[in-house]
């Protein structure tokens, strides 16, 4: 893997003891080709109830959560109904597979639920089509903005559109594990892992030289998140063109090329999958690798020497801002019972309910002040606690680097062009120019 914490496609529902890593999913282009009708329970008389009362039948949809959290979400719906006797909540849950297609079909067909679980990449086409509301433009929703961290609210803002388009729900980030023994053998201070990319490349070269080329520091090529953390501008302001092929982007890829030649980047980085990379870290052949609390248990059982000398840090960055993944609850802009939909979306994501959910799952609340509590600041001596505290610390000031318009196909294009540069088939600049050109063409098609 690269310095980035990878996202596992299809792993949409949170799992106990594991990080939920959301993949950017391609939303079919039919949204931009259709004139969308009124959606959800709205019909032609969409809008809040005439007197703004929280009442009516509403539906809300989650994303691959029923199997593990049925009691939790059914309890939430019942609690909300008790507090608001005039409301009935219908809970829908969709599998991870083809979730984007389901949202697209519902939006086009006028059956989008009143409240939907989305990530920013899924919000973007819905927001452009006017299917979900800008919370900042709706007074009943905007009044809750201070309930959430500024980073989380901003994480649901969309390029070229005004405002945030989903109530922040939960956040995630991935720590970077490093092998203190390998750092120490190379004469590096194991208490001072690299914080910037210059430090990373310097340490990686040192480890490669001191080990006689036997130990690499990284085992994956740079992803779009690496370019973002390096300080490369990824897109223009309205997200109509990619810009990561500027001089700074070429500089980063050139440094990866030098690392590849010097042995600081694993020789199989162009072909290894996440499992193979993880195995190399387990075998202490790679010095750094992203992971989760689940991995700590594996290290403890299968590599006790590694476990005893394991460091946890954040992926290096030049911006001062770690990476985070964002989940939210969007509100159907055409909901007939808009007041109830807004109230329920806020209820799901309020401080009490977010903290409750985050105690059940390895995710982090986006509500103001939550991450200052002992559960997220004090190590309780468990593997989960060790990673939880380290990760929570990283979320302060974090941003979502992956552009919301960057599809899986565009990521593959970047990966392939990076590989050509590392293989010497193209210069770093030419590889990035070609990646941007191909991706910009896809953007225009959408």
XYZ file of C-alpha atoms in Angstrom:
446
model
C 0.000 0.000 0.000
C 1.006 3.621 -0.279
C 1.391 5.932 2.675
C -2.373 6.324 2.492
C -4.726 4.192 4.481
C -6.417 2.232 1.740
C -10.152 1.976 1.359
C -11.631 -1.417 0.847
C -14.302 -1.507 -1.822
C -17.535 -2.986 -0.577
C -16.651 -2.665 3.099
C -19.432 -0.171 3.647
C -20.849 -1.201 6.977
C -18.704 -0.681 10.064
C -17.379 -3.832 11.676
C -16.412 -4.407 15.247
C -12.689 -4.025 15.705
C -12.046 -2.819 12.182
C -11.907 0.507 10.442
C -14.710 1.283 8.054
C -13.000 2.492 4.902
C -15.343 3.981 2.403
C -14.638 3.516 -1.262
C -15.443 6.160 -3.829
C -18.226 4.682 -5.909
C -19.134 5.712 -9.418
C -22.679 7.046 -9.507
C -24.206 6.319 -12.910
C -24.358 9.239 -15.291
C -28.103 9.004 -15.710
C -28.535 11.565 -12.924
C -27.022 14.264 -15.074
C -29.050 13.176 -18.088
C -32.478 13.128 -16.495
C -34.779 15.846 -15.339
C -35.532 14.455 -11.948
C -39.040 14.366 -10.649
C -40.084 15.090 -7.083
C -38.579 12.443 -4.814
C -39.281 10.533 -1.651
C -42.640 11.069 0.008
C -42.819 14.575 -1.365
C -44.754 14.498 -4.596
C -45.739 17.836 -6.069
C -46.499 19.409 -2.701
C -42.923 19.007 -1.462
C -41.781 21.077 1.473
C -42.266 21.277 5.204
C -45.642 20.778 6.738
C -47.567 24.017 6.484
C -47.024 24.898 10.128
C -43.508 23.379 10.348
C -44.629 20.635 12.710
C -42.499 17.524 13.069
C -45.048 15.018 11.867
C -45.806 12.501 9.128
C -44.427 9.226 7.801
C -40.760 9.366 6.821
C -38.250 6.809 5.588
C -34.526 6.650 6.168
C -31.972 4.459 4.473
C -28.679 3.111 5.762
C -25.872 1.356 3.979
C -25.195 -2.275 4.831
C -25.915 -1.940 8.551
C -28.926 -4.159 9.278
C -26.993 -7.397 9.733
C -24.923 -6.152 12.668
C -26.866 -3.197 14.056
C -30.536 -4.057 13.670
C -31.411 -3.491 17.335
C -29.542 -0.194 17.467
C -31.304 1.418 14.524
C -34.720 0.043 15.378
C -34.199 1.487 18.850
C -33.280 4.879 17.399
C -36.445 4.965 15.325
C -38.608 4.031 18.318
C -36.957 6.646 20.527
C -37.569 9.345 17.941
C -41.193 8.310 17.552
C -41.674 8.497 21.317
C -40.301 12.026 21.352
C -42.403 12.962 18.328
C -45.739 11.111 18.550
C -46.881 12.452 15.179
C -44.063 10.752 13.294
C -43.650 7.216 12.002
C -40.169 6.176 10.812
C -39.631 3.410 8.253
C -36.060 2.075 8.208
C -34.608 0.775 4.950
C -31.160 -0.799 4.569
C -29.377 -1.506 1.314
C -26.433 -3.847 0.737
C -23.025 -2.399 -0.050
C -23.025 -3.837 -3.533
C -24.609 -1.479 -6.064
C -25.608 1.039 -3.418
C -24.766 3.903 -5.772
C -26.953 2.367 -8.467
C -29.829 2.079 -5.994
C -29.540 5.743 -5.019
C -29.429 6.750 -8.657
C -32.492 4.703 -9.575
C -34.477 6.001 -6.599
C -33.539 9.592 -7.379
C -34.556 9.239 -11.006
C -37.759 7.393 -10.126
C -38.915 9.749 -7.410
C -38.580 7.195 -4.610
C -35.508 8.432 -2.757
C -36.038 8.041 1.010
C -36.478 11.140 3.141
C -33.123 10.616 4.873
C -30.241 8.746 3.229
C -26.824 7.571 4.402
C -24.230 8.994 2.000
C -20.558 9.757 1.622
C -19.541 12.983 -0.162
C -18.893 11.217 -3.482
C -22.472 9.934 -3.430
C -23.874 13.289 -2.326
C -22.304 15.167 -5.222
C -24.469 14.003 -8.162
C -27.584 14.064 -5.983
C -26.845 17.617 -4.892
C -26.116 18.741 -8.447
C -29.468 17.342 -9.504
C -31.236 19.159 -6.657
C -32.364 15.930 -5.018
C -30.862 16.570 -1.586
C -30.921 19.849 0.293
C -28.152 22.249 1.147
C -28.345 22.343 4.922
C -26.860 25.837 5.047
C -29.745 27.173 2.968
C -32.425 25.573 5.155
C -32.811 27.458 8.476
C -34.293 24.424 10.238
C -31.091 22.495 9.418
C -28.494 25.278 9.501
C -29.244 26.014 13.160
C -27.554 22.704 14.086
C -24.220 23.532 12.416
C -22.490 24.329 15.713
C -23.312 20.836 17.006
C -20.597 19.391 14.770
C -16.873 19.950 14.367
C -15.990 22.483 11.644
C -13.943 19.810 9.854
C -16.880 17.418 9.723
C -19.337 20.043 8.465
C -16.847 21.162 5.825
C -16.253 17.542 4.864
C -19.807 17.399 3.511
C -19.461 20.585 1.466
C -19.268 19.988 -2.279
C -17.202 21.781 -4.940
C -19.082 24.299 -7.052
C -22.141 24.043 -4.798
C -23.104 26.196 -1.862
C -23.219 24.690 1.599
C -22.999 21.296 3.243
C -25.261 18.561 1.901
C -25.388 16.061 4.751
C -25.467 16.145 8.525
C -22.041 14.868 9.585
C -22.367 11.386 10.986
C -19.217 9.488 11.708
C -15.591 9.971 10.751
C -12.695 7.622 10.284
C -8.993 7.683 9.710
C -6.324 5.035 9.586
C -3.155 5.013 11.680
C 0.184 4.133 10.149
C 2.085 1.326 11.870
C 5.869 1.293 11.853
C 8.506 -1.163 12.994
C 10.637 0.460 15.697
C 13.271 -2.262 15.480
C 13.891 -1.643 11.773
C 14.180 2.089 12.409
C 16.621 1.493 15.249
C 18.767 -0.924 13.204
C 19.129 1.818 10.595
C 20.341 4.271 13.233
C 17.074 6.204 13.275
C 15.278 7.304 16.422
C 12.254 4.976 16.753
C 10.509 7.590 18.900
C 10.565 10.037 15.991
C 8.782 8.570 12.959
C 8.681 10.763 9.829
C 6.096 13.535 9.946
C 6.712 15.132 6.554
C 7.383 13.615 3.156
C 10.972 14.888 3.144
C 11.531 13.057 6.420
C 9.818 9.972 5.024
C 11.982 9.817 1.923
C 15.149 10.489 3.927
C 14.326 7.746 6.449
C 13.349 5.310 3.701
C 16.637 5.831 1.907
C 18.554 5.361 5.150
C 16.753 2.110 5.953
C 17.364 0.811 2.419
C 21.091 1.620 2.570
C 21.634 0.295 6.106
C 19.800 -2.944 5.333
C 21.713 -3.526 2.124
C 18.527 -3.202 0.125
C 16.738 -5.927 2.083
C 14.232 -3.663 3.851
C 11.850 -1.256 2.136
C 9.937 1.362 4.059
C 6.882 1.535 1.789
C 5.214 -1.138 -0.298
C 2.712 0.793 -2.389
C 2.661 3.493 -5.036
C 1.275 6.986 -4.269
C -2.484 7.445 -4.342
C -4.426 10.663 -4.826
C -4.405 11.117 -1.038
C -0.614 11.134 -1.045
C -0.620 13.922 -3.610
C -3.066 15.845 -1.421
C -1.020 15.390 1.726
C 2.115 16.366 -0.136
C 0.476 19.729 -0.799
C -0.416 19.238 -4.445
C -3.584 21.063 -5.604
C -5.753 18.214 -6.852
C -8.488 20.066 -8.742
C -9.604 23.534 -9.707
C -12.139 25.349 -7.538
C -15.283 24.093 -9.279
C -13.997 20.518 -9.694
C -14.090 20.589 -13.496
C -10.388 19.839 -14.051
C -7.705 17.846 -12.261
C -4.520 19.733 -11.417
C -2.297 17.174 -9.682
C 0.069 17.253 -12.676
C 1.564 20.576 -11.603
C 5.252 20.946 -10.710
C 4.684 19.813 -7.136
C 2.879 16.686 -8.270
C 5.719 15.809 -10.621
C 8.138 16.442 -7.761
C 6.382 13.896 -5.555
C 6.324 11.237 -8.251
C 9.997 11.898 -9.013
C 10.823 11.266 -5.355
C 8.880 7.991 -5.457
C 10.845 7.028 -8.561
C 14.119 7.681 -6.734
C 12.819 5.676 -3.770
C 11.896 2.804 -6.081
C 15.384 2.776 -7.592
C 17.067 2.932 -4.171
C 15.049 0.113 -2.612
C 13.068 2.301 -0.216
C 9.919 1.369 -2.131
C 9.360 -2.385 -2.321
C 10.360 -3.952 -5.638
C 6.910 -5.544 -5.955
C 5.013 -2.340 -5.185
C 3.537 -2.216 -8.687
C 1.878 -5.620 -8.387
C 1.339 -6.375 -4.694
C -2.158 -6.273 -3.273
C -3.022 -5.184 0.287
C -2.807 -8.738 1.653
C 0.682 -9.282 0.245
C 1.829 -5.917 1.585
C 0.425 -6.713 5.019
C 2.213 -10.048 5.017
C 5.534 -8.358 4.257
C 5.025 -6.000 7.166
C 4.178 -8.975 9.364
C 7.419 -10.631 8.253
C 9.304 -7.410 9.079
C 10.433 -6.893 5.489
C 8.636 -3.539 5.217
C 9.053 -0.818 7.830
C 5.705 1.021 7.575
C 2.146 0.017 6.737
C -1.384 1.343 7.431
C -3.736 -0.759 9.519
C -6.372 -1.015 12.232
C -6.965 -2.438 15.703
C -7.810 -5.756 14.057
C -4.231 -5.938 12.761
C -2.813 -5.466 16.249
C -4.414 -8.706 17.330
C -2.838 -10.477 14.360
C 0.577 -9.055 15.203
C 0.216 -10.075 18.822
C -0.574 -13.668 17.902
C 1.590 -14.218 14.824
C 4.470 -11.767 15.221
C 5.041 -11.077 18.929
C 8.449 -9.486 18.296
C 6.861 -7.020 15.889
C 3.991 -6.379 18.290
C 6.366 -5.472 21.146
C 8.168 -2.954 18.970
C 5.243 -1.511 17.057
C 4.856 2.251 16.668
C 1.638 4.035 15.721
C 1.678 7.352 13.915
C -0.133 9.250 11.167
C 0.788 9.113 7.509
C 3.274 11.917 6.813
C 1.898 15.137 5.375
C 3.200 18.543 4.365
C -0.079 20.345 5.011
C -0.556 19.863 8.744
C -3.849 18.102 8.012
C -4.244 14.307 8.227
C -6.738 12.505 6.022
C -10.210 11.487 7.127
C -13.200 9.686 5.668
C -16.649 11.179 6.150
C -20.139 9.718 6.392
C -23.327 11.740 6.581
C -27.119 11.764 6.564
C -28.609 13.738 3.673
C -32.181 15.014 3.553
C -34.387 14.647 0.505
C -35.065 18.178 -0.746
C -38.536 17.120 -1.966
C -39.697 15.435 1.204
C -43.332 16.123 2.011
C -42.486 16.030 5.701
C -39.276 17.998 5.534
C -39.427 19.183 9.147
C -39.604 15.590 10.374
C -36.850 14.476 7.987
C -34.497 17.226 9.142
C -35.254 16.519 12.778
C -34.635 12.808 12.368
C -31.390 13.280 10.425
C -30.167 15.514 13.239
C -31.404 13.041 15.850
C -29.388 10.169 14.329
C -26.288 12.362 14.257
C -26.649 14.225 17.545
C -23.951 13.974 20.185
C -25.605 11.347 22.351
C -26.429 8.995 19.502
C -23.118 9.423 17.692
C -21.159 8.685 20.839
C -23.346 5.676 21.561
C -22.749 4.268 18.084
C -19.009 4.961 18.260
C -18.797 2.913 21.455
C -20.191 -0.050 19.518
C -18.122 0.345 16.357
C -14.558 1.361 15.532
C -15.565 4.769 14.155
C -15.433 8.320 15.530
C -18.158 10.888 16.283
C -18.243 14.161 14.384
C -20.016 16.107 17.117
C -18.292 19.036 18.797
C -16.396 18.076 21.951
C -16.911 14.330 21.648
C -13.306 13.462 20.837
C -12.110 15.336 23.937
C -13.716 12.746 26.201
C -11.603 10.091 28.002
C -12.837 7.257 25.774
C -10.995 8.870 22.850
C -8.103 10.461 24.750
C -7.031 7.868 27.346
C -5.494 4.537 26.416
C -7.286 1.783 28.347
C -4.517 -0.746 27.743
C -6.366 -2.730 25.073
C -5.298 -3.046 21.445
C -8.505 -1.349 20.383
C -7.931 1.480 22.845
C -4.376 1.967 21.704
C -5.437 2.466 18.081
C -8.591 4.378 18.995
C -6.710 7.038 20.953
C -4.016 7.366 18.294
C -6.591 7.689 15.518
C -8.840 10.117 17.375
C -5.905 12.441 17.899
C -5.318 12.503 14.150
C -8.851 13.614 13.341
C -8.408 17.106 14.712
C -7.830 19.327 11.712
C -8.198 16.410 9.286
C -9.634 16.794 5.793
C -10.980 14.489 3.103
C -8.349 14.661 0.359
C -10.022 12.449 -2.233
C -11.979 14.641 -4.705
C -15.652 13.733 -4.664
C -15.706 13.541 -8.464
C -12.804 11.110 -8.663
C -14.223 7.756 -9.695
C -12.660 4.321 -9.366
C -11.839 4.456 -13.061
C -9.949 7.715 -12.573
C -8.048 6.226 -9.635
C -7.047 3.283 -11.801
C -5.848 5.656 -14.503
C -3.621 7.430 -11.987
C -2.289 4.148 -10.626
C -1.460 2.868 -14.113
C 0.298 6.066 -15.157
C 2.281 6.136 -11.903
C 3.396 2.579 -12.637
C 4.617 3.626 -16.088
C 6.696 6.391 -14.508
C 8.229 4.030 -11.958
C 9.009 1.525 -14.707
C 10.807 4.241 -16.678
C 8.346 4.091 -19.564
C 7.374 7.748 -19.087
C 8.746 10.722 -17.227
C 6.870 11.582 -14.005
C 5.564 14.757 -15.641
C 4.339 12.965 -18.772
C 2.678 10.231 -16.726
C 0.742 12.748 -14.656
C -0.138 14.840 -17.704
C -1.597 11.745 -19.343
C -3.479 10.736 -16.196
C -5.018 14.195 -15.901
C -5.902 14.319 -19.596
C -7.723 10.968 -19.464
C -9.542 11.839 -16.236
C -10.588 15.266 -17.497
C -12.152 13.600 -20.543
C -14.182 11.354 -18.244
C -15.286 14.402 -16.260
C -16.550 16.104 -19.406
C -18.491 12.998 -20.370
C -20.340 13.152 -17.077
